Amino acid sequence: MKRKSSAPTMKDVAREAGVALGTVSKVFNGIPVGESYRLRVEQAAAKLGYQVNSYARGLKANKTGTVALILPNAYDPFFAALADNICQALARRGCRMLLTVTGSDPDAEQRCIRMVEQNKVDGIIGLTYNPALEVPAAIPFVSIDRYFSPAVPCVASDNFGGGQLAAEKLLELGCKKLLFFRIGTDVPGEPDKRLSGFQAACQLHQAEHTVLILNDREGFEPFRTFLGEHIRGGKPDFDGIFCNTDRLAHHVICMLQELGLAVPGDVQVIGFDGVRYFGYDGYVCSTIVQPVAQLAETSVNILLEEDRSNLPSLICLPVAYAAGGTTRE
Amino acid sequence: MKRKSSAPTMKDVAREAGVALGTVSKVFNGIPVGESYRLRVEQAAAKLGYQVNSYARGLKANKTGTVALILPNAYDPFFAALADNICQALARRGCRMLLTVTGSDPDAEQRCIRMVEQNKVDGIIGLTYNPALEVPAAIPFVSIDRYFSPAVPCVASDNFGGGQLAAEKLLELGCKKLLFFRIGTDVPGEPDKRLSGFQAACQLHQAEHTVLILNDREGFEPFRTFLGEHIRGGKPDFDGIFCNTDRLAHHVICMLQELGLAVPGDVQVIGFDGVRYFGYDGYVCSTIVQPVAQLAETSVNILLEEDRSNLPSLICLPVAYAAGGTTRE
DNA sequence: TTGTAAGCGTTATCAC
DNA sequence: GTGATAACGCTTACAA
């Protein structure tokens, strides 16, 4: 019988191995130690099932090997993929991930930050919508999709390039009259650039285009109304739609079909995000795919970068077009 | 200027407030203390932006307010919903969630367990496929969807009831010849009961039914072959299919359509899980909905239960049928 | 009631 | 290269 019932400590290992406490510590920190000692310690540790207590270690070393990820939610396919990839990227670096979801509530976002602050995490990766969010200067912070200030590194997809790409693809596929649809929050963010890129490409190619932007709380119905109003004699005024997100694209496609239009026959639709059925099957629609894995990897790399004196303030990662059945190939 | 550059400690607060260290501690632990003292402490803490260091606290109290969730991945819509709901349920109880993903790799699962063991989490919720998984007896553990032993509480949907419900719905909707399709792991788990329930209902109603079970690594193609072989003259040998998961249902529906059959016109299909488009839009198909929120809430409640002497070994939560366009209503 | 002091498990600094 | 010893920030008896 070992002492109490609690987990074995370094002291136990030291006693078991017949060495000093400090020696055990060195073994577990990769600090050179006599071969015979190391073996004795390792055997004793294995025998006792010893695990270093990372809290005690964190208390002393002021590093905990834990990073917090703050997300609006974990069920949205894009966020879910992000969480998954970030978790893996962190694991590769020997870190654990604390996940908090905010429900897009600014107060909850601030609470989450405070909560993880207590936990002495080594860093925070946040995808947030609180325009007044106070990020603690003491903890490394990386923002995804939202630029705060030069001091806070932001990692995002090349949203501008993605918007361009979408427009060019539609034109290349024969579309003559384009539509841009967007629905979302008022809080400015990198994704806003999708429209800019789209417009830039349209201008460059002198393509007719219309823009419709809605706020979250208005719901999808105004799009239906708009679409309905622009169909004359069964044929639409437009033949290509770029939607700000795959989710919107999906809704729009359903609306078009309900209105009797064929996709991609009458109208071609491209979304944004690269959402797949069940997370890993085919694309839900033709789309501009965000490089989720690179987004994750990059965020983690920047967050864990030792030299924080010279970090980029914005990194945009390349997107790619993927056919998903709602464009004519 | 405060001392170093590091975060303020209780000692700083005590000095600032002009009280003793112990008093500050009491204030932050809700232990009664003189009103005037409490105010002084609170003001000082606010002024300094003090946050209790939960690692130091955990070191002493042996409670960290952190729970680990071990999942095969975070991108599968069901797992993602689970992660989201468990995160919320934990937050409601003042706990944080450490998320680890294993890629369904048994070794990775064991590694995750060891990793979180180091972190002195207050408990572990696991959805795992390692049949030989060693769950540490010292840490409260709740298993989702897989029964280990009477000592390890398992929380699951009422899979048997769900299977029954699916069969009954199909029969009620006029199906005469039923099919059960399943694809998945060999590791036994609660979801296996979906078939048992389905068969029980078929027997009860004396309904013809066929069962096809595949292993993950065989892919979906055998289903296509099977379906193709059972269509004569454009009409199928069957008119109702219950698929083990919504994902399988989705693939089957695509196959049926490719084979020229109408869903739900010629064949009705019911899946299992309750997967929604983009996590919160409509159901992907008619389905037996798992009560994800209750699954999460229940797991957390059992995990955090103080009295661990008398825990249930298996809890099954009620499922519900939801129409999703692949059945005739 | 308030203040004091002894740890919790590690790491880091020294003498040996 | 090894082994005492003093922190790290907090909780908690216990003494004032």
XYZ file of C-alpha atoms (C1' of nucleotides) in Angstrom:
690
model
C 0.000 0.000 0.000
C 1.263 3.414 -0.873
C 0.681 6.273 1.476
C -2.652 8.034 1.088
C -4.838 7.278 -1.890
C -3.750 10.263 -3.929
C -1.541 10.249 -6.967
C 2.156 9.545 -6.505
C 4.408 12.566 -6.304
C 8.014 13.200 -7.196
C 8.856 12.604 -3.593
C 7.409 9.105 -3.814
C 9.398 8.394 -6.920
C 12.545 9.691 -5.258
C 12.014 7.470 -2.246
C 11.176 4.460 -4.399
C 14.258 4.996 -6.539
C 16.429 5.879 -3.586
C 17.582 9.158 -5.082
C 17.077 12.796 -4.232
C 14.054 14.799 -5.234
C 16.047 17.098 -7.478
C 17.366 14.178 -9.436
C 13.870 13.010 -10.245
C 12.969 16.480 -11.398
C 15.965 16.547 -13.701
C 15.071 13.232 -15.261
C 11.621 14.509 -16.122
C 13.003 17.693 -17.580
C 15.573 16.073 -19.803
C 18.447 17.518 -17.844
C 21.474 15.179 -18.070
C 21.841 12.858 -15.134
C 23.851 9.702 -14.444
C 22.658 6.847 -16.603
C 22.123 4.460 -13.695
C 20.189 7.122 -11.800
C 18.013 7.853 -14.778
C 17.104 4.219 -15.138
C 16.292 3.836 -11.476
C 14.079 6.899 -11.601
C 12.315 5.801 -14.735
C 11.621 2.377 -13.350
C 10.328 3.763 -10.103
C 8.104 6.207 -11.967
C 6.718 3.470 -14.171
C 6.117 1.227 -11.200
C 4.237 3.925 -9.327
C 2.446 5.188 -12.399
C 3.796 8.627 -11.741
C 2.710 11.580 -13.875
C 4.105 15.046 -13.458
C 1.545 17.416 -12.067
C 1.416 20.112 -14.666
C -0.281 22.512 -12.302
C 2.524 22.407 -9.826
C 4.912 22.733 -12.700
C 2.966 25.643 -14.123
C 2.925 27.343 -10.779
C 6.681 27.341 -10.687
C 7.610 27.644 -14.315
C 4.842 30.037 -15.259
C 4.178 27.959 -18.349
C 1.340 25.518 -18.429
C 1.347 23.999 -21.884
C -2.271 24.998 -22.266
C -3.783 27.301 -24.852
C -7.325 28.609 -24.845
C -9.472 28.734 -27.961
C -12.408 31.113 -27.874
C -15.078 30.440 -30.474
C -18.647 31.643 -30.991
C -19.714 27.995 -30.956
C -18.413 24.558 -31.765
C -21.254 23.220 -33.929
C -20.868 25.447 -36.962
C -18.910 23.317 -39.440
C -16.253 25.942 -40.020
C -15.699 26.531 -36.324
C -15.776 22.810 -35.657
C -13.109 22.204 -38.278
C -11.071 25.027 -36.811
C -11.334 23.582 -33.316
C -10.332 20.169 -34.575
C -7.327 21.424 -36.491
C -6.144 23.762 -33.785
C -6.433 20.979 -31.261
C -4.242 18.791 -33.442
C -1.743 21.530 -34.158
C -1.410 22.197 -30.450
C -1.052 18.520 -29.630
C 1.819 18.340 -32.098
C 3.533 21.034 -30.071
C 2.810 19.252 -26.841
C 0.058 21.616 -25.809
C -3.463 21.086 -24.602
C -6.487 23.079 -25.687
C -9.022 24.723 -23.464
C -12.150 25.383 -25.520
C -14.709 27.999 -24.605
C -17.793 28.945 -26.576
C -19.376 32.346 -26.332
C -22.585 32.159 -28.315
C -21.325 35.306 -30.086
C -22.266 37.238 -26.971
C -19.790 40.082 -26.401
C -20.140 39.812 -22.637
C -19.591 36.083 -22.730
C -16.521 36.677 -24.847
C -15.073 39.025 -22.269
C -15.988 36.572 -19.502
C -14.240 33.797 -21.347
C -11.123 35.852 -21.619
C -11.166 36.576 -17.935
C -11.851 32.955 -17.155
C -8.929 31.662 -19.141
C -6.786 34.440 -17.732
C -7.208 32.805 -14.355
C -6.069 29.573 -15.796
C -2.704 30.960 -16.654
C -2.860 29.671 -20.188
C 0.189 30.158 -22.353
C -1.869 31.916 -24.977
C -5.293 32.616 -26.412
C -6.624 32.128 -29.923
C -9.850 33.996 -30.416
C -12.498 34.316 -33.063
C -14.705 36.966 -31.569
C -17.313 39.549 -32.402
C -16.935 41.934 -29.514
C -15.703 45.184 -31.027
C -14.593 46.448 -27.628
C -12.929 43.252 -26.516
C -10.095 43.830 -24.103
C -7.354 41.377 -24.807
C -4.926 41.025 -21.955
C -1.557 42.373 -22.976
C 0.172 39.938 -20.655
C -0.974 36.827 -22.536
C -0.057 36.097 -26.160
C -3.173 36.512 -28.253
C -3.885 35.609 -31.858
C -7.091 36.704 -33.516
C -8.715 34.779 -36.305
C -10.678 36.666 -38.950
C -10.696 39.946 -37.076
C -8.083 42.632 -37.029
C -7.722 44.445 -33.721
C -4.523 46.453 -33.877
C -0.964 46.064 -35.063
C -0.103 44.611 -31.674
C -2.544 41.737 -32.022
C -1.608 39.310 -34.789
C -4.552 38.368 -36.976
C -4.689 35.214 -39.055
C -7.266 34.979 -41.804
C -7.952 33.506 -45.188
C -7.223 35.620 -48.211
C -10.766 36.864 -48.238
C -10.115 39.507 -50.849
C -8.485 36.986 -53.147
C -11.332 34.593 -52.479
C -13.881 37.172 -53.526
C -11.916 37.866 -56.685
C -11.596 34.192 -57.410
C -15.314 33.644 -57.010
C -16.161 36.420 -59.453
C -13.588 35.249 -61.960
C -14.786 31.672 -61.756
C -18.371 32.677 -62.357
C -17.355 34.808 -65.328
C -15.106 32.084 -66.656
C -18.007 29.655 -66.402
C -20.044 31.888 -68.620
C -21.997 34.055 -66.228
C -22.896 37.529 -67.474
C -24.850 39.099 -64.650
C -23.545 38.535 -61.167
C -25.035 38.866 -57.729
C -23.268 39.169 -54.382
C -25.197 38.080 -51.308
C -24.078 38.528 -47.778
C -25.628 38.098 -44.371
C -23.861 38.461 -41.080
C -22.818 40.586 -38.189
C -22.209 44.324 -38.184
C -18.883 43.890 -36.450
C -16.218 44.534 -39.024
C -13.923 41.648 -39.798
C -11.642 40.226 -42.409
C -14.511 38.419 -44.185
C -15.778 41.836 -45.259
C -13.042 41.793 -47.848
C -14.828 39.064 -49.768
C -17.059 41.708 -51.222
C -14.176 44.040 -51.994
C -12.398 41.299 -53.909
C -15.558 40.397 -55.752
C -16.163 43.996 -56.750
C -12.573 44.489 -57.801
C -12.747 41.502 -60.128
C -16.073 42.599 -61.555
C -14.699 46.037 -62.260
C -11.612 44.625 -63.854
C -13.693 42.467 -66.171
C -16.335 45.131 -66.547
C -18.985 42.729 -65.365
C -22.454 43.754 -64.310
C -23.071 42.998 -60.682
C -25.509 43.679 -57.894
C -24.850 43.592 -54.165
C -27.292 42.689 -51.415
C -26.166 42.848 -47.812
C -28.316 41.865 -44.877
C -27.841 41.794 -41.157
C -28.173 38.601 -39.171
C -31.388 39.554 -37.486
C -33.236 40.108 -40.745
C -33.134 36.419 -41.607
C -32.948 34.937 -45.068
C -36.373 35.995 -46.345
C -35.300 39.262 -47.962
C -33.096 37.213 -50.278
C -36.101 35.191 -51.362
C -38.047 38.359 -52.025
C -35.174 39.804 -53.993
C -34.751 36.662 -56.048
C -38.482 36.448 -56.723
C -38.577 40.055 -57.892
C -35.802 39.467 -60.345
C -37.283 36.591 -62.236
C -39.312 37.482 -65.307
C -41.104 34.833 -67.293
C -39.313 32.035 -65.482
C -35.911 33.420 -66.399
C -33.786 35.354 -63.904
C -32.074 38.689 -64.385
C -28.840 37.081 -63.227
C -26.945 33.909 -63.860
C -24.257 33.789 -61.193
C -24.399 34.306 -57.440
C -21.527 34.570 -55.006
C -22.637 34.040 -51.437
C -20.626 35.176 -48.487
C -20.838 31.763 -46.833
C -21.700 28.231 -47.830
C -24.592 28.342 -45.430
C -26.118 31.283 -47.241
C -25.355 29.618 -50.552
C -27.209 26.538 -49.411
C -30.263 28.556 -48.485
C -30.144 30.500 -51.710
C -29.903 27.307 -53.730
C -32.982 25.950 -51.979
C -34.827 29.198 -52.675
C -33.869 29.148 -56.326
C -35.118 25.612 -56.698
C -38.362 26.511 -54.976
C -38.689 29.383 -57.426
C -38.387 26.896 -60.248
C -34.854 27.678 -61.291
C -32.231 25.008 -61.922
C -28.823 25.137 -60.226
C -26.399 25.182 -61.923
C -28.523 25.089 -65.112
C -30.142 28.503 -64.898
C -28.033 30.010 -62.156
C -24.603 29.093 -60.880
C -23.807 29.580 -57.212
C -20.518 29.786 -55.355
C -20.272 29.921 -51.584
C -17.399 30.543 -49.215
C -15.823 28.390 -46.493
C -15.482 24.935 -47.983
C -18.071 23.238 -45.789
C -18.345 19.502 -46.378
C -21.162 17.127 -45.703
C -20.642 15.578 -42.279
C -17.371 17.388 -41.942
C -15.459 15.282 -44.435
C -17.608 14.112 -47.319
C -18.206 16.170 -50.453
C -18.613 19.923 -50.593
C -22.080 21.202 -49.884
C -21.833 23.528 -52.853
C -19.246 24.996 -55.197
C -17.173 27.085 -52.903
C -14.070 29.048 -52.043
C -12.313 26.759 -49.598
C -10.698 28.251 -46.546
C -7.399 26.571 -45.696
C -8.504 25.501 -42.251
C -5.486 23.337 -41.516
C -3.059 26.122 -42.388
C -5.155 28.643 -40.517
C -4.832 26.433 -37.455
C -1.156 25.701 -37.915
C -0.302 29.337 -38.514
C -2.271 30.607 -35.544
C -0.562 28.125 -33.286
C 2.876 28.917 -34.646
C 2.441 32.619 -34.134
C 0.919 32.155 -30.717
C 3.767 29.982 -29.522
C 6.492 32.030 -31.181
C 9.205 32.707 -28.623
C 10.313 36.039 -29.989
C 7.222 38.192 -29.763
C 8.977 41.426 -30.611
C 8.454 41.211 -34.312
C 5.192 39.511 -35.158
C 3.156 40.155 -38.307
C -0.061 42.001 -37.658
C -1.993 40.257 -40.409
C -1.432 37.019 -42.256
C -3.720 36.022 -45.120
C -3.613 32.431 -46.273
C -4.440 31.367 -49.825
C -7.875 30.003 -50.621
C -8.880 27.695 -53.447
C -11.926 27.142 -55.582
C -13.638 23.770 -55.384
C -16.469 22.565 -57.586
C -19.407 21.283 -55.625
C -22.135 20.722 -58.157
C -23.623 24.195 -58.142
C -21.468 25.465 -60.983
C -21.161 24.152 -64.547
C -17.816 22.461 -65.077
C 4.968 50.778 -10.974
C 4.066 47.477 -9.477
C 6.832 45.040 -8.638
C 7.864 42.813 -11.552
C 5.796 42.764 -14.690
C 3.883 39.623 -13.809
C 0.276 39.328 -12.779
C -0.746 40.633 -9.378
C -0.909 38.061 -6.608
C -2.981 37.788 -3.469
C -0.085 39.255 -1.613
C -0.263 42.369 -3.767
C -3.967 42.665 -3.120
C -3.407 42.210 0.603
C -0.777 44.912 0.647
C -2.893 47.244 -1.459
C -5.901 46.711 0.785
C -3.871 46.796 3.943
C -5.168 43.468 5.192
C -3.676 40.058 5.761
C -3.187 37.480 3.056
C -5.658 35.055 4.612
C -8.360 37.671 4.553
C -7.998 38.160 0.835
C -8.217 34.430 0.324
C -11.407 34.282 2.337
C -13.018 37.021 0.312
C -12.341 35.111 -2.881
C -13.709 31.920 -1.408
C -16.943 33.363 -0.148
C -15.963 32.827 3.469
C -17.616 35.480 5.672
C -15.395 38.375 6.493
C -15.950 41.818 7.928
C -17.929 43.958 5.502
C -15.433 46.803 5.489
C -12.578 44.355 4.899
C -14.418 42.727 2.053
C -14.955 46.045 0.359
C -11.352 47.075 0.755
C -10.211 43.782 -0.692
C -12.606 43.935 -3.601
C -11.569 47.449 -4.462
C -7.907 46.606 -4.278
C -8.448 43.529 -6.435
C -10.369 45.513 -9.028
C -7.742 48.225 -9.038
C -4.938 45.738 -9.584
C -6.941 43.621 -12.001
C -6.290 40.634 -9.820
C -7.391 37.164 -10.928
C -6.988 34.119 -8.748
C -4.423 31.752 -10.154
C -6.427 28.588 -10.549
C -3.302 26.487 -10.838
C -2.020 27.527 -7.472
C -5.495 26.984 -6.140
C -5.722 23.574 -7.761
C -2.392 22.590 -6.376
C -3.636 23.126 -2.871
C -7.293 22.253 -3.157
C -6.799 19.334 -5.497
C -9.691 20.614 -7.566
C -9.068 22.523 -10.730
C -12.478 23.260 -12.169
C -11.392 21.675 -15.421
C -12.895 18.676 -17.159
C -11.410 16.873 -20.136
C -13.486 15.779 -23.099
C -11.990 13.065 -25.275
C -13.532 12.777 -28.725
C -12.550 10.959 -31.920
C -12.676 14.325 -33.674
C -14.385 17.664 -33.461
C -15.575 18.069 -37.048
C -18.172 15.324 -37.206
C -21.462 17.159 -36.673
C -22.578 14.894 -33.846
C -19.282 15.198 -32.004
C -19.196 18.913 -32.656
C -22.665 19.334 -31.187
C -21.630 17.239 -28.230
C -18.519 19.328 -27.650
C -20.538 22.507 -27.860
C -23.209 21.344 -25.447
C -20.792 19.831 -22.970
C -18.777 23.016 -23.015
C -21.900 24.991 -22.180
C -23.046 22.560 -19.518
C -19.644 22.761 -17.868
C -19.588 26.535 -18.056
C -22.913 26.600 -16.248
C -21.256 24.684 -13.434
C -18.290 27.005 -13.427
C -15.991 24.530 -15.144
C -13.686 24.796 -18.097
C -13.300 22.179 -20.803
C -10.096 20.692 -22.074
C -10.757 19.149 -25.487
C -8.612 16.428 -26.991
C -9.193 14.639 -30.271
C -7.888 11.178 -30.925
C -8.608 10.448 -34.577
C -10.213 7.217 -33.323
C -6.722 5.871 -32.752
C -6.657 3.615 -29.685
C -3.113 4.621 -28.842
C -3.944 8.277 -29.157
C -6.903 7.712 -26.892
C -4.704 6.236 -24.221
C -2.185 9.026 -24.694
C -4.935 11.603 -24.277
C -6.001 10.005 -21.052
C -2.478 10.118 -19.741
C -2.053 13.664 -20.889
C -5.127 14.903 -19.123
C -4.177 12.862 -16.095
C -1.152 15.103 -15.740
C -3.388 18.068 -15.852
C -5.175 17.067 -12.728
C -8.571 17.503 -14.303
C -11.581 17.025 -12.089
C -13.007 14.452 -14.458
C -12.994 12.974 -17.925
C -15.823 12.511 -20.390
C -14.837 10.117 -23.131
C -16.277 8.860 -26.368
C -13.712 6.279 -27.344
C -13.190 3.220 -29.478
C -10.298 1.586 -27.685
C -11.649 -1.689 -26.330
C -8.741 -2.030 -23.931
C -8.771 1.552 -22.721
C -7.476 1.931 -19.192
C -9.481 4.561 -17.440
C -7.755 5.874 -14.351
C -9.704 4.843 -11.286
C -8.574 7.951 -9.469
C -10.347 10.378 -11.792
C -14.113 10.450 -12.271
C -14.871 9.147 -15.746
C -18.079 9.137 -17.751
C -18.300 7.248 -21.008
C -20.571 8.274 -23.833
C -22.027 5.592 -26.088
C -19.816 2.816 -24.801
C -20.302 0.609 -21.798
C -17.110 -0.371 -19.988
C -18.102 -1.867 -16.678
C -20.540 -1.215 -13.855
C -17.929 1.035 -12.283
C -17.798 3.392 -15.265
C -21.042 5.279 -15.819
C -22.146 5.281 -19.437
C -24.476 7.866 -20.924
C -26.130 7.123 -24.237
C -29.216 7.730 -26.282
C -31.947 5.147 -26.136
C -30.517 3.401 -29.144
C -32.767 0.379 -28.811
C -35.834 2.574 -28.590
C -34.558 4.600 -31.517
C -34.231 1.486 -33.653
C -37.740 0.457 -32.718
C -39.059 3.897 -33.448
C -37.436 3.944 -36.869
C -38.977 0.603 -37.839
C -42.372 1.600 -36.543
C -42.291 4.918 -38.348
C -41.412 3.276 -41.637
C -44.199 0.728 -41.197
C -46.630 3.424 -40.145
C -45.725 5.374 -43.265
C -46.691 2.418 -45.396
C -43.448 0.556 -45.939
C -43.762 -3.192 -46.423
C -40.230 -4.398 -46.981
C -37.577 -2.912 -44.756
C -33.822 -2.711 -44.933
C -31.335 -2.022 -42.161
C -27.961 -0.602 -43.170
C -25.049 -0.107 -40.905
C -21.422 0.799 -41.342
C -18.979 1.409 -38.578
C -16.377 0.151 -36.194
C -16.042 -3.367 -34.832
C -15.679 -2.085 -31.300
C -18.921 -2.864 -29.526
C -20.882 0.111 -28.297
C -24.319 1.267 -27.347
C -25.207 2.206 -30.940
C -25.237 -1.519 -31.730
C -28.606 -1.612 -30.044
C -30.135 0.348 -32.902
C -30.282 -2.859 -34.870
C -31.678 -4.842 -31.954
C -34.497 -2.336 -31.532
C -35.186 -2.329 -35.243
C -35.366 -6.108 -35.343
C -37.550 -6.280 -32.271
C -40.068 -3.913 -33.824
C -40.028 -5.784 -37.125
C -40.660 -9.047 -35.339
C -43.453 -7.551 -33.320
C -45.147 -6.281 -36.459
C -44.165 -9.334 -38.457
C -42.482 -7.168 -41.008
C -40.113 -8.461 -43.632
C -36.651 -7.036 -43.207
C -33.098 -7.456 -44.404
C -29.930 -6.480 -42.594
C -26.632 -5.383 -44.151
C -23.708 -4.588 -41.902
C -20.357 -3.338 -43.155
C -17.117 -2.418 -41.524
C -15.635 1.053 -41.869
C -12.787 0.005 -44.069
C -15.069 -1.503 -46.707
C -16.418 1.888 -47.693
C -19.888 2.608 -48.970
C -19.700 0.830 -52.306
C -21.094 -2.530 -51.137
C -24.305 -0.716 -50.295
C -24.539 0.547 -53.851
C -23.995 -2.939 -55.185
C -26.599 -4.323 -52.853
C -29.117 -1.673 -53.817
C -28.451 -2.184 -57.510
C -28.975 -5.912 -57.221
C -32.305 -5.453 -55.558
C -33.930 -3.298 -58.164
C -35.910 -5.133 -60.831
C -37.495 -3.290 -63.672
C -36.867 0.076 -62.049
C -38.725 -0.946 -58.928
C -36.913 -1.957 -55.764
C -37.447 -5.027 -53.604
C -37.795 -2.756 -50.609
C -39.520 0.462 -49.744
C -38.054 1.556 -46.442
C -34.453 1.858 -45.232
C -33.209 2.535 -41.747
C -29.586 3.651 -41.717
C -27.433 3.490 -38.660
C -26.348 7.104 -39.052
C -27.468 10.183 -40.928
C -24.216 10.146 -42.794
C -24.897 6.697 -44.156
C -28.483 7.715 -44.886
C -27.206 10.645 -46.880
C -24.949 8.454 -48.975
C -27.686 5.903 -49.475
C -30.107 8.593 -50.596
C -27.597 9.820 -53.172
C -27.085 6.263 -54.394
C -30.798 5.663 -54.700
C -31.226 8.806 -56.739
C -28.345 7.822 -58.962
C -30.056 4.476 -59.453
C -33.129 6.307 -60.623
C -35.238 5.865 -57.518
C -37.163 8.689 -55.898
C -36.803 9.441 -52.195
C -39.238 9.395 -50.499
C -41.428 8.494 -53.480
C -40.120 5.003 -54.190
C -38.146 4.422 -51.043
C -38.329 6.108 -47.662
C -35.183 6.544 -45.636
C -34.610 7.237 -41.957
C -31.215 7.944 -40.467
C -29.963 8.296 -36.923
C -28.353 11.196 -35.048
C -30.340 14.266 -35.963
C -27.644 15.988 -37.983
C -28.653 19.421 -39.227
C -27.366 21.460 -42.108
C -24.625 23.751 -40.834
C -25.222 22.568 -37.327
C -28.514 24.335 -36.841
C -30.574 24.538 -39.994
C -32.935 21.804 -41.154
C -32.366 18.089 -40.750
C -30.284 16.485 -43.455
C -32.774 13.623 -43.691
C -35.636 12.091 -41.756
C -33.961 10.884 -38.638
C -33.992 9.639 -35.097
C -32.712 12.629 -33.171
C -30.246 12.083 -30.379
C -30.904 14.394 -27.420
C -27.491 16.001 -27.550
C -28.220 18.684 -24.991
C -29.487 16.177 -22.438
C -26.627 13.832 -23.226
C -24.256 16.655 -22.399
C -26.107 17.819 -19.326
C -26.432 14.307 -17.945
C -22.804 13.423 -18.535
C -21.692 16.541 -16.755
C -24.065 16.008 -13.858
C -22.890 12.474 -13.302
C -19.265 13.425 -13.691
C -19.509 16.210 -11.153
C -21.712 14.281 -8.733
C -20.219 14.564 -5.252
C -21.372 11.219 -3.975
C -19.741 8.734 -6.281
C -20.674 5.687 -4.255
C -23.923 5.022 -5.978
C -23.797 6.005 -9.626
C -25.867 4.411 -12.378
C -23.846 2.266 -14.745
C -25.935 3.093 -17.799
C -28.319 5.910 -18.557
C -30.301 5.941 -21.805
C -31.934 9.176 -22.858
C -35.058 9.326 -25.002
C -34.760 9.948 -28.718
C -37.349 11.414 -31.058
C -38.315 11.040 -34.674
C -38.008 14.077 -36.908
C -39.195 14.351 -40.478
C -36.524 15.564 -42.852
C -37.977 15.144 -46.301
C -36.901 11.573 -46.925
C -40.097 10.057 -45.570
C -43.685 10.618 -46.733
C -45.620 12.627 -44.185
C -13.495 37.895 13.386
C -8.456 38.482 11.651
C -3.602 37.308 11.103
C 0.070 33.633 10.854
C 2.312 29.808 9.169
C 2.563 25.329 7.170
C 2.269 22.992 3.260
C 0.471 21.421 -1.961
C 4.257 19.294 -6.098
C 7.669 21.378 -8.957
C 11.654 23.792 -10.374
C 15.935 26.283 -9.701
C 19.892 27.630 -7.005
C 23.471 26.361 -4.747
C 26.827 24.028 -2.083
C 28.814 19.302 -1.971
C 26.744 14.953 -11.306
C 24.002 15.004 -7.069
C 21.110 16.508 -3.197
C 19.223 19.924 0.270
C 16.514 24.146 0.243
C 13.929 28.080 -1.059
C 10.471 29.836 -3.706
C 5.813 29.782 -6.900
C 0.456 31.513 -5.271
C -2.869 29.764 -2.771
C -5.732 27.336 1.126
C -6.490 26.228 5.746
C -5.899 25.078 10.363
C -4.813 27.419 14.238
C -3.434 31.027 17.136
C -4.274 35.907 18.450
